[in-house]
Tab-separated table of C-alpha atoms and ligand atoms in Angstrom:
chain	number	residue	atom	x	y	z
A	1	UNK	CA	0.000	0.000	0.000
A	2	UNK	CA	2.419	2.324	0.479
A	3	UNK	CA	3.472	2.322	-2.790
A	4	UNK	CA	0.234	4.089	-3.559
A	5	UNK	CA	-1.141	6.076	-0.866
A	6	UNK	CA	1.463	8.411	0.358
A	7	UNK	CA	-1.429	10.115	3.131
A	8	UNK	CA	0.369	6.719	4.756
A	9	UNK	CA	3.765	7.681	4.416
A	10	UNK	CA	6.149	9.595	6.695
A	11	UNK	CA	7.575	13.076	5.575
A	12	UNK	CA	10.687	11.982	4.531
A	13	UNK	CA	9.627	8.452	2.432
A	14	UNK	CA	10.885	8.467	-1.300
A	15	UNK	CA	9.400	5.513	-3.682
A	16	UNK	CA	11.553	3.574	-5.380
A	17	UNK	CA	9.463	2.697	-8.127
A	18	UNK	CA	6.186	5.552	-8.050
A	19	UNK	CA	3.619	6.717	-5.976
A	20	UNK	CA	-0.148	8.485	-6.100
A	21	UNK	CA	-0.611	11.364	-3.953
A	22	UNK	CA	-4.579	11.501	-3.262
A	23	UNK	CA	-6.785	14.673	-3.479
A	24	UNK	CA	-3.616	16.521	-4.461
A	25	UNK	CA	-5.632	19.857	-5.314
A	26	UNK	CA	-8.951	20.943	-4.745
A	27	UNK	CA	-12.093	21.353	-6.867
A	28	UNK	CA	-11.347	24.668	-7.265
A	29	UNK	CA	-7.546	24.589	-8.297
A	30	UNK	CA	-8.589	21.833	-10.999
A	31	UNK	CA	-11.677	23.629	-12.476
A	32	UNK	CA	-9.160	26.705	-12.717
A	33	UNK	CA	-6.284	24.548	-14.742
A	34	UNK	CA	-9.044	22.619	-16.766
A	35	UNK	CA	-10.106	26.135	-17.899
A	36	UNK	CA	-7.005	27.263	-18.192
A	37	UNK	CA	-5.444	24.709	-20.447
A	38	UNK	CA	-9.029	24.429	-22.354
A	39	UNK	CA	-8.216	27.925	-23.730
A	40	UNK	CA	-4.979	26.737	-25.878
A	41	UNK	CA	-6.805	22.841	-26.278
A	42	UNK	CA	-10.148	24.195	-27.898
A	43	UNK	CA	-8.271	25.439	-31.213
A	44	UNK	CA	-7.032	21.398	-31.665
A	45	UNK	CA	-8.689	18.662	-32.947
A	46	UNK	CA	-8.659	14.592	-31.658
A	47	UNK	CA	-5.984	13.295	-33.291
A	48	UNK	CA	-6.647	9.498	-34.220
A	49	UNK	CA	-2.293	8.448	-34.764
A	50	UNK	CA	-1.467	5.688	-36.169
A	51	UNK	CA	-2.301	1.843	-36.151
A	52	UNK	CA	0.523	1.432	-33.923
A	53	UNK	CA	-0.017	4.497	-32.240
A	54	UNK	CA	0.828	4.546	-27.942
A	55	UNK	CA	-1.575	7.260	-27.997
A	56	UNK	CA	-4.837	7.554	-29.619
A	57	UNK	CA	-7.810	10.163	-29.553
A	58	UNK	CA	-6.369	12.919	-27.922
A	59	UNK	CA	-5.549	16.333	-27.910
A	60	UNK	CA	-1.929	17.811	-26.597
A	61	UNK	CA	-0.020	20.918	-26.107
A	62	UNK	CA	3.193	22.082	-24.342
A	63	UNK	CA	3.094	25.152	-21.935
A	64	UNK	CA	6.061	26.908	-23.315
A	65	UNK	CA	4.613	30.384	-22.592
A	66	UNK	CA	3.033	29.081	-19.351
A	67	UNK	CA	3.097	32.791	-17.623
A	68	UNK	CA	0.730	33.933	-20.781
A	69	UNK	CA	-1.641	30.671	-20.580
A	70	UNK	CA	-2.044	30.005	-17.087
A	71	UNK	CA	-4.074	32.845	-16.357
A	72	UNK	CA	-5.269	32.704	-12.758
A	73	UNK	CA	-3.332	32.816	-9.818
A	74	UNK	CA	-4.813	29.641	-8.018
A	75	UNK	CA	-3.284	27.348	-11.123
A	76	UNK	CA	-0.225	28.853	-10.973
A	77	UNK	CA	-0.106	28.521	-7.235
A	78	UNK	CA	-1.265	24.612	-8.132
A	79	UNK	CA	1.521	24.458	-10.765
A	80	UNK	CA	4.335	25.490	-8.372
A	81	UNK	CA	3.066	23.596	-5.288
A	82	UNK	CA	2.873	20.658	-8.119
A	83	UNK	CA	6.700	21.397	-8.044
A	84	UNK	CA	7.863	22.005	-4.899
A	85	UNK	CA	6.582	18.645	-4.079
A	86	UNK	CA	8.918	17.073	-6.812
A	87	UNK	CA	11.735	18.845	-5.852
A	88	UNK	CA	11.202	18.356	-2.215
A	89	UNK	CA	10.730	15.097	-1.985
A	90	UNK	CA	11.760	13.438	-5.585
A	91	UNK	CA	14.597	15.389	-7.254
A	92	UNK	CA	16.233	16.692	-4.059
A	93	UNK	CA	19.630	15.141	-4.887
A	94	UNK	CA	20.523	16.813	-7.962
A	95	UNK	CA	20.277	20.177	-9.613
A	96	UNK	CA	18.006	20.195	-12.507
A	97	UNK	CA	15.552	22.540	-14.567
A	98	UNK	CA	11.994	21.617	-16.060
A	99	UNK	CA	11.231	20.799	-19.161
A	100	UNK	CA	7.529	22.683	-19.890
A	101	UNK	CA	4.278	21.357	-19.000
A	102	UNK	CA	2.936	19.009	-21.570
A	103	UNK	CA	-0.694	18.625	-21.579
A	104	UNK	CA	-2.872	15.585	-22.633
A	105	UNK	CA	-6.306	15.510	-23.324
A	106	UNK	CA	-7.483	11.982	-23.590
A	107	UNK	CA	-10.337	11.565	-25.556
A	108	UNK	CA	-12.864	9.069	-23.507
A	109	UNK	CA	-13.170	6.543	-26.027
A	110	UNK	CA	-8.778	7.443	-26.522
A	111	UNK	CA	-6.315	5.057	-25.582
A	112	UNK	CA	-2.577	5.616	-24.026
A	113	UNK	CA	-1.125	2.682	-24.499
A	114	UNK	CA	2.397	1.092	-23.026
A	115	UNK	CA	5.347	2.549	-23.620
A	116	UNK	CA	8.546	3.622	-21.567
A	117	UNK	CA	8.840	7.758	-21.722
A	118	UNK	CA	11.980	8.876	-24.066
A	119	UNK	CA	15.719	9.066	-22.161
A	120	UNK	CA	16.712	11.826	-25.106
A	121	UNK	CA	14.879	14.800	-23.010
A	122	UNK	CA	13.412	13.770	-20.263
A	123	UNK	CA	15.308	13.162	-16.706
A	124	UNK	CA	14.771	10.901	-13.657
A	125	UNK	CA	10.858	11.296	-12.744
A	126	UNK	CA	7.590	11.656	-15.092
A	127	UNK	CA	4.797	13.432	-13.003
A	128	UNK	CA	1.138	13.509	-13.659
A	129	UNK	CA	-1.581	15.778	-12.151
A	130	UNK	CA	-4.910	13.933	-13.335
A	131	UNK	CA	-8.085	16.065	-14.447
A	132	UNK	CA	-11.921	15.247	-14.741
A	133	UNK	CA	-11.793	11.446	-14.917
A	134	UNK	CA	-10.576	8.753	-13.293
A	135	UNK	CA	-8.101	5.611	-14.574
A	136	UNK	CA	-6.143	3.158	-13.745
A	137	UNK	CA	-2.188	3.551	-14.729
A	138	UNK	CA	-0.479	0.069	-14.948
A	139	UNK	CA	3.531	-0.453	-15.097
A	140	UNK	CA	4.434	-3.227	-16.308
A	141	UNK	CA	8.192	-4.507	-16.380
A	142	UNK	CA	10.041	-3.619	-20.176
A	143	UNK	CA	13.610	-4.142	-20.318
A	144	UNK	CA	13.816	-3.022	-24.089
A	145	UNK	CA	14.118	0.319	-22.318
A	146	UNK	CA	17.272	2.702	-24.084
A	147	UNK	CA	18.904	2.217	-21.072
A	148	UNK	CA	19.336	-0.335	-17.749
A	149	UNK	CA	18.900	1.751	-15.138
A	150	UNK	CA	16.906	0.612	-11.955
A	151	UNK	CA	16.833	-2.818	-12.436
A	152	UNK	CA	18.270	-3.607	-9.190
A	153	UNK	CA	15.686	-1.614	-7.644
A	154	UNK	CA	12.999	-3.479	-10.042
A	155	UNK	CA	14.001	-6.880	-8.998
A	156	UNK	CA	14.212	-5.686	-5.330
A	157	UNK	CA	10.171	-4.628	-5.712
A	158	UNK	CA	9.418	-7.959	-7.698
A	159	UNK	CA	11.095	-9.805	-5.216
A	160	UNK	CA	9.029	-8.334	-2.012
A	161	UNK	CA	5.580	-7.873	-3.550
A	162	UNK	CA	5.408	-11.453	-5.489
A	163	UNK	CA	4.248	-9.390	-8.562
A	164	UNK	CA	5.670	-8.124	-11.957
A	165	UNK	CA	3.535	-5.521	-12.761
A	166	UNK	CA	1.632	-2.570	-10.686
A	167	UNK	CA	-1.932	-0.869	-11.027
A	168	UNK	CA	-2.283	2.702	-9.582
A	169	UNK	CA	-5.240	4.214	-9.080
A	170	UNK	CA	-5.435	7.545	-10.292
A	171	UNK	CA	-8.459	9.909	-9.287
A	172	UNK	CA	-9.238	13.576	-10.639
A	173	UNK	CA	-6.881	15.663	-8.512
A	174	UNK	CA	-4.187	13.276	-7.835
A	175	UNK	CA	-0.668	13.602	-8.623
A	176	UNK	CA	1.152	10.630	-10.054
A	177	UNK	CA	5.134	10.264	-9.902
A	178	UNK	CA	7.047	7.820	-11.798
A	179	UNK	CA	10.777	7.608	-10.994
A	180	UNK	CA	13.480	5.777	-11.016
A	181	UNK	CA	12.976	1.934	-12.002
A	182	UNK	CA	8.638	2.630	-12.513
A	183	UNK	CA	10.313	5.806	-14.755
A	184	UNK	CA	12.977	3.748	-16.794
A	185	UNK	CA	11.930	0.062	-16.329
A	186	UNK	CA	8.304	-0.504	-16.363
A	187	UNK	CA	6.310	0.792	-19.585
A	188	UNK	CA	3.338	2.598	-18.201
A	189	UNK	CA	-0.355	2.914	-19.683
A	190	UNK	CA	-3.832	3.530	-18.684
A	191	UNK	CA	-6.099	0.540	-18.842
A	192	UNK	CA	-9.951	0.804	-21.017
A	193	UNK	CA	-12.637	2.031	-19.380
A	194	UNK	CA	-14.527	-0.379	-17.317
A	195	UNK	CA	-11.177	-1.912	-15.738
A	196	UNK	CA	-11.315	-3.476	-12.051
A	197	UNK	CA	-8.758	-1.699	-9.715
A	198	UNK	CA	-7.777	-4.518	-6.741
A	199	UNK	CA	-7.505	-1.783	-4.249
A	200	UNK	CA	-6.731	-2.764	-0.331
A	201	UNK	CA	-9.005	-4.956	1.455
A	202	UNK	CA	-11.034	-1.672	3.372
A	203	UNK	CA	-11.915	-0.190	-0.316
A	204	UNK	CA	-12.226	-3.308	-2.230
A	205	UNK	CA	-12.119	-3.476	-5.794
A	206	UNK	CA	-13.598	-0.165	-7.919
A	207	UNK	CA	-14.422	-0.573	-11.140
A	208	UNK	CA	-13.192	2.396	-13.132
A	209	UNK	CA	-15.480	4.239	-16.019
A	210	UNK	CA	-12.610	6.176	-17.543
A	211	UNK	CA	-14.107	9.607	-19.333
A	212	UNK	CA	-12.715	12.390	-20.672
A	213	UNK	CA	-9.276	13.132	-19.074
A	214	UNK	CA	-7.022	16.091	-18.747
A	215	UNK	CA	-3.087	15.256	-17.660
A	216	UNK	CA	-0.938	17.863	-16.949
A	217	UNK	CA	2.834	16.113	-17.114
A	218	UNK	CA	5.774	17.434	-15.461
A	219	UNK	CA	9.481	16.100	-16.267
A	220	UNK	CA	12.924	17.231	-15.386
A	221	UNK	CA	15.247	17.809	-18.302
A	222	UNK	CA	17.681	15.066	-19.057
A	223	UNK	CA	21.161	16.067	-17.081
B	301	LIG	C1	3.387	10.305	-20.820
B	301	LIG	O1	3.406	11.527	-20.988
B	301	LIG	O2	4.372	9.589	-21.019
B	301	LIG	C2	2.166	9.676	-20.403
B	301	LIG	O3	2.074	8.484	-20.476
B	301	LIG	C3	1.066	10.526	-19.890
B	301	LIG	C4	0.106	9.793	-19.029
B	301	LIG	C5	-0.979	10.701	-18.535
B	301	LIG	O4	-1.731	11.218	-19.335
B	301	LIG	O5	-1.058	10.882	-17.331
């Protein structure tokens, strides 16, 4: 459990592999961002991609000029709380800048499907703050991953929990983080709608109606 509910963790615990923090923002701080981000999103249209495609039905844009898009002060105040928290308690060690915002919006018939994030830009962690809609993120192991980094830690996880891959549940207003070997040595994807998340034995399993979804994805650039 502690790999996904960090209200259980002490101040000071960093995840090896990835964590969910719960009710991250409020109502209020993700109605501002959804509106926010809407503004550039609204001029797109659903791209289908390819056959082959890891993503499909979706809509995405990078905040390069975040200061002129995100207009209100309460999402900027989310977007630097958003990370603090990273730096505080996941990229502490190292000095680093941002690479900017990317946004995603999911279609809800879209798919995102596995795939291990790029090691030509991005750095150590991949961060999501999830918007409107629910879903279930599972990492599953992938060792055809550009490079072997983590897999000590990966076989250290495997090893305790009995399991090779890992479901996170990921409601609106949550923050995902990915790092280390769940950032270079598990692919990542978000299951169909309808999918059964085997939650702990007080919440029992929820199924998960995945509808239109907003992602907000923050990455440090690649050292
Ligand atoms: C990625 O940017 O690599 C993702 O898979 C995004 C997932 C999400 O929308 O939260």
């Amino acid at each position: 459990p502690e790999l996904v509910d960090a209200r259980l963790a002490p101040s000071n615990f960093v995840p090896s592999l990835a964590v969910v923090y719960r009710d991250f923002c409020t109502e209020e701080e993700a109605q501002s961002l959804v509106s926010d981000v809407q503004v550039c999103l609204k001029r797109r249209r659903y791209e289908m991609g390819h056959w082959d495609s890891v993503i499909v039905n979706y809509k995405e844009t990078e905040l390069h000029d975040e200061e002129s898009i995100i207009s209100s002060d309460i999402s900027k105040n989310l977007l630097d709380r958003v990370r603090y928290q990273l730096q505080e308690r996941h990229l502490s060690h190292k000095d680093f800048t941002w690479l900017p915002c990317h946004v995603i919006d999911l279609h809800k018939d879209g798919e995102l499907n596995a795939h291990v994030d790029s090691v030509r830009f991005s750095g150590d962690i991949v961060a999501g703050l999830s918007l409107l809609s629910p879903s279930i993120m599972r990492l599953v192991p992938d060792d055809d991953g550009d490079v072997k980094h983590g897999l000590v830690e990966r076989k250290k996880h495997e090893a305790a929990v009995g399991v090779n891959w890992v479901d996170l549940y990921l409601p609106p207003r949550s923050l995902y983080v990915l790092a280390d070997a769940g950032r270079y040595h598990y692919s990542h994807q978000l299951l169909p709608s309808g999918s059964v998340f085997c939650s702990n034995e007080e919440e029992g399993p929820i199924t998960v109606q995945r509808d239109h979804r907003i992602s907000v994805i923050f990455r440090d650039a690649k050292d």
